Short mmCIF file of N, CA and C in Angstrom, two decimals:
data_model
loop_
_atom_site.label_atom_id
_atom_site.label_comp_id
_atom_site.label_asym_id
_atom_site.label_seq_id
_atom_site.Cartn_x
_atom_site.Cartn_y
_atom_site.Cartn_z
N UNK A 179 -1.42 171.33 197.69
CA UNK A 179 -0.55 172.01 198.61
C UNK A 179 -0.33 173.44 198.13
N UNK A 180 -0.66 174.33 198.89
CA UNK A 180 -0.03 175.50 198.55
C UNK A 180 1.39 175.84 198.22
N UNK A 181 1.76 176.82 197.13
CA UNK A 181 2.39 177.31 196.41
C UNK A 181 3.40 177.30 197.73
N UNK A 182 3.20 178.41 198.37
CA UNK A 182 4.18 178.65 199.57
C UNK A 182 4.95 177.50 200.62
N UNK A 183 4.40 176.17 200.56
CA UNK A 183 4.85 175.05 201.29
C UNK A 183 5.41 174.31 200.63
N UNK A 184 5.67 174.58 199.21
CA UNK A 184 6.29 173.66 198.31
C UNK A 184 7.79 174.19 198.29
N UNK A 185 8.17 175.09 199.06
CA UNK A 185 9.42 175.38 199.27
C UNK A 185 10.09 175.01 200.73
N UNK A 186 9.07 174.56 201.52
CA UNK A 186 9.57 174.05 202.50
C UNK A 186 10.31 172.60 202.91
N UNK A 187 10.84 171.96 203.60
CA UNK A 187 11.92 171.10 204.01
C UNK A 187 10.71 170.45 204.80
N UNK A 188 11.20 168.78 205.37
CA UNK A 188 10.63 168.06 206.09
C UNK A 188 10.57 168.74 207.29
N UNK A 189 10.83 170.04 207.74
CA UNK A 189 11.04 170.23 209.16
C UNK A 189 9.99 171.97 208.82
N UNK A 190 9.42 171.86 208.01
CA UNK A 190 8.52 173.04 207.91
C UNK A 190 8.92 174.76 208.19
N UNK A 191 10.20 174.36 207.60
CA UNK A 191 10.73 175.63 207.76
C UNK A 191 11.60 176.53 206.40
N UNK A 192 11.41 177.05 205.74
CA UNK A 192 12.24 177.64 204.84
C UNK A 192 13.84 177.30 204.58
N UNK A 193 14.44 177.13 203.45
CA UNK A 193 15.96 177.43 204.11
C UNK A 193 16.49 178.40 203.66
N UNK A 194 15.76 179.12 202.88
CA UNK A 194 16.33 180.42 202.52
C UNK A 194 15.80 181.34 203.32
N UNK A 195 14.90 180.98 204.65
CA UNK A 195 14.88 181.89 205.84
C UNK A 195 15.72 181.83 206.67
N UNK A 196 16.42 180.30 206.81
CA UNK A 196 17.27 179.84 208.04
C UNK A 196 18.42 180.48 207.35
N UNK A 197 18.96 180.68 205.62
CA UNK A 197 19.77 181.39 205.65
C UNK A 197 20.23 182.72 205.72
N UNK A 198 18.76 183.29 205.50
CA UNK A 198 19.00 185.58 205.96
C UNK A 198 18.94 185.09 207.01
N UNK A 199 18.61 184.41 208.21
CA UNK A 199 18.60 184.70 209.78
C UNK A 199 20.15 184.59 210.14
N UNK A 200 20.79 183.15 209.59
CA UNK A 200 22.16 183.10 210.08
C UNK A 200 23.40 184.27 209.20
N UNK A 201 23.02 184.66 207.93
CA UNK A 201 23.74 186.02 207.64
C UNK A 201 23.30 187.39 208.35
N UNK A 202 22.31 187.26 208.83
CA UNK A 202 22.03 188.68 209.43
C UNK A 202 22.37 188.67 210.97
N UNK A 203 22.56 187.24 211.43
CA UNK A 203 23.33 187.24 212.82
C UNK A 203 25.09 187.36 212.48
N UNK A 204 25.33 186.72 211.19
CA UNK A 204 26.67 186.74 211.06
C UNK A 204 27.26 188.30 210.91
N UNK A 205 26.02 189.02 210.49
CA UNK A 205 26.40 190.48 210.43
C UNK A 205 26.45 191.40 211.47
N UNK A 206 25.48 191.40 212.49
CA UNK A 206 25.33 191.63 213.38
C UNK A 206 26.73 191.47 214.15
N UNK A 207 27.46 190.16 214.31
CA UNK A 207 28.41 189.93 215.07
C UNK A 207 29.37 190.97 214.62
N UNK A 208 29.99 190.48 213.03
CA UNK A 208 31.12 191.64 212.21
C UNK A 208 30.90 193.21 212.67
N UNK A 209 29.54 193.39 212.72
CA UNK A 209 29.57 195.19 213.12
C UNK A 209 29.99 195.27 214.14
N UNK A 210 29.27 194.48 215.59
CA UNK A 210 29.37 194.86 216.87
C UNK A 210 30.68 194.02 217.16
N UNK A 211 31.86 194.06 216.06
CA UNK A 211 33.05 193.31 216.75
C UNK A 211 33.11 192.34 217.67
N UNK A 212 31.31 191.09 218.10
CA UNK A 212 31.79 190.19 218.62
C UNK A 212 31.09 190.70 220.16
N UNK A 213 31.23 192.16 220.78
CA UNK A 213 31.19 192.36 221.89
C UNK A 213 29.95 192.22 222.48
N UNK A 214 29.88 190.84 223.54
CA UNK A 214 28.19 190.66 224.20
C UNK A 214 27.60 191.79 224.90
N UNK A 215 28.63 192.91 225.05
CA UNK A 215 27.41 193.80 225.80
C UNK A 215 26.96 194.86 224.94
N UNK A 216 27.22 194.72 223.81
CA UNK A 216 26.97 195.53 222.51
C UNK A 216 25.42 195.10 222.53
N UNK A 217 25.65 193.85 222.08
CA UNK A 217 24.69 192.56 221.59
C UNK A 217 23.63 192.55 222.48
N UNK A 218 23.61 192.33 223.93
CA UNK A 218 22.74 192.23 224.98
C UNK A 218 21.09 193.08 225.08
N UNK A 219 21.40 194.66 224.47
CA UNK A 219 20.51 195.40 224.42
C UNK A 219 19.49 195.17 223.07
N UNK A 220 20.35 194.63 221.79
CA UNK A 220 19.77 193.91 220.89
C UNK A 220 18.76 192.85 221.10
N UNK A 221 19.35 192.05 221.89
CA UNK A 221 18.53 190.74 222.71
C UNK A 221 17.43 191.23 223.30
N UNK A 222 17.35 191.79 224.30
CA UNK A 222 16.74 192.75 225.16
C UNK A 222 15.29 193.37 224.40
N UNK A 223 15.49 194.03 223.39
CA UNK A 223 14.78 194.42 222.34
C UNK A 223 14.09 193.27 221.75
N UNK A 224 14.40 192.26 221.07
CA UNK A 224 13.67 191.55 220.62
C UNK A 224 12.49 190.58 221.16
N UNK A 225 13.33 190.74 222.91
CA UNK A 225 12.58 189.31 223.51
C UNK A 225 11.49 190.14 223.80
N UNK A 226 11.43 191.64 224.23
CA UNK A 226 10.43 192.55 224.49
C UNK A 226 9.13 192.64 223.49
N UNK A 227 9.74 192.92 222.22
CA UNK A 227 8.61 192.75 221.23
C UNK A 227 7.91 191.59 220.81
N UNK A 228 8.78 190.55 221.36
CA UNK A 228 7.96 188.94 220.77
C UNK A 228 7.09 189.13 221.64
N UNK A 229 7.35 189.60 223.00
CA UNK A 229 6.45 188.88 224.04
C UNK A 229 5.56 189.89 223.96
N UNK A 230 6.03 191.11 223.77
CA UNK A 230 4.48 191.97 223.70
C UNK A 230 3.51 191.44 222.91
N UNK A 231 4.16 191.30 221.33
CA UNK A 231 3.39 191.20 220.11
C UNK A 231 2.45 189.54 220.35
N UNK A 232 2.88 188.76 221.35
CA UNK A 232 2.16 187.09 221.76
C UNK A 232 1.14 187.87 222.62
N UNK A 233 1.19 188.55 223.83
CA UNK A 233 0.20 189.15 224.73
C UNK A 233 -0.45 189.67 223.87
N UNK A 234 -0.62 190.90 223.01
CA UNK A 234 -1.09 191.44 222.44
C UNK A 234 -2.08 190.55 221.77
N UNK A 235 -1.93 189.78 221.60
CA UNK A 235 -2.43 188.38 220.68
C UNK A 235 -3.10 188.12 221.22
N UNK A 236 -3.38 187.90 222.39
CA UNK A 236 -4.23 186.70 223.16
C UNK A 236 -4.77 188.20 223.56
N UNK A 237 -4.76 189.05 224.08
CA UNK A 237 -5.77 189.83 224.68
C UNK A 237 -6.98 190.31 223.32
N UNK A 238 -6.20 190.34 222.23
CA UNK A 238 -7.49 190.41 220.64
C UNK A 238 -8.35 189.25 221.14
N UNK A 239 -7.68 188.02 220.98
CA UNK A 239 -8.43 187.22 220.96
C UNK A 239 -9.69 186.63 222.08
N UNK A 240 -8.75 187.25 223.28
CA UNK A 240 -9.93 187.56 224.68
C UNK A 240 -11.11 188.53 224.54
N UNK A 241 -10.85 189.24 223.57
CA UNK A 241 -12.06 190.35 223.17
C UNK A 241 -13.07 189.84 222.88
N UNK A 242 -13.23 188.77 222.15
CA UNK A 242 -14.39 188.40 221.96
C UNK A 242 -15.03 187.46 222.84
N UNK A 243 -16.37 188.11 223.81
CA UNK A 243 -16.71 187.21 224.69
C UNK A 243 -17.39 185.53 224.28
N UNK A 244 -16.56 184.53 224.01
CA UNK A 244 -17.02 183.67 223.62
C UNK A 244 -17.24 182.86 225.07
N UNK A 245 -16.71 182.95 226.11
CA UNK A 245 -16.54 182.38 227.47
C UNK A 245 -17.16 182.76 228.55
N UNK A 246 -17.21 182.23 229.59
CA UNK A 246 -17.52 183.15 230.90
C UNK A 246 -16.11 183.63 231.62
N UNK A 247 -16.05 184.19 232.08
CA UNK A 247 -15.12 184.87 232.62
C UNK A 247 -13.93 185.33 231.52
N UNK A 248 -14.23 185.75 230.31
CA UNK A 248 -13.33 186.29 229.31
C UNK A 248 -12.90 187.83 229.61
N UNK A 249 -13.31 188.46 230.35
CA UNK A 249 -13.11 189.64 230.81
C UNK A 249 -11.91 189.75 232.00
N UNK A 250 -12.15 188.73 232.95
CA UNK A 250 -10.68 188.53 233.71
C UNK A 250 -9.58 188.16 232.88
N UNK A 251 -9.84 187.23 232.24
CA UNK A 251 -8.54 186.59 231.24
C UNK A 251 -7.97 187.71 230.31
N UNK A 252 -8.55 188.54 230.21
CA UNK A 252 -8.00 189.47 229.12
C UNK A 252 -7.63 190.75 229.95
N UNK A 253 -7.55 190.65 231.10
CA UNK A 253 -7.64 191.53 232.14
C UNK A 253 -5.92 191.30 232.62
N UNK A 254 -5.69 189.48 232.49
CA UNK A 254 -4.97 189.02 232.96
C UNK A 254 -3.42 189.05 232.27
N UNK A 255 -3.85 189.08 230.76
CA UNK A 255 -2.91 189.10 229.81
C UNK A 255 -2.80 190.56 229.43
N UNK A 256 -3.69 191.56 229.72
CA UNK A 256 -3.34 192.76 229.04
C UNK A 256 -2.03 192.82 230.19
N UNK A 257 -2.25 193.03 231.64
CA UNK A 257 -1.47 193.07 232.63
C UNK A 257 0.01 192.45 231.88
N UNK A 258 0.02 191.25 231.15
CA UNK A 258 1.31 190.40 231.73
C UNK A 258 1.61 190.99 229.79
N UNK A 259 1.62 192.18 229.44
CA UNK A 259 1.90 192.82 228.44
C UNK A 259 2.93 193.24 228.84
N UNK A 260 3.11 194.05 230.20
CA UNK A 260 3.83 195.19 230.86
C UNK A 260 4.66 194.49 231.37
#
């Protein structure tokens, strides 16, 4: 087993990741006093870059013509980038 999985939990996840995520939300809250429309544009921001950085993903991986019609499909996902 790799070095790096020997720190993981039955649920394949870190817990000293699950714990900077829930202090850095707990921080997040303390700065922005709590207020959701502070928060909202934060949200906003993140869901933008996941979903770019997943499209982005699949259109690399559409690059390589391994298929027939791989040129629409990557045609399809560069589109659903925007």
């Amino acid at each position: 087993m790799p070095r790096q999985f020997a720190n993981q939990g039955d649920r394949l996840v870190s817990p000293t990741g699950i714990m900077n995520l829930s202090g850095f939300a707990i921080l997040l809250i303390v700065v922005f006093q709590g207020d959701t429309h502070s928060l909202l544009p934060l949200y906003a921001i993140g869901v933008f870059i996941s979903f770019t950085l997943s499209q982005s993903g699949m259109v690399r991986r559409m690059a390589a013509p391994a298929r027939e019609g791989w040129r629409w499909r990557m045609w399809i996902n560069g589109v659903g980038r925007w």
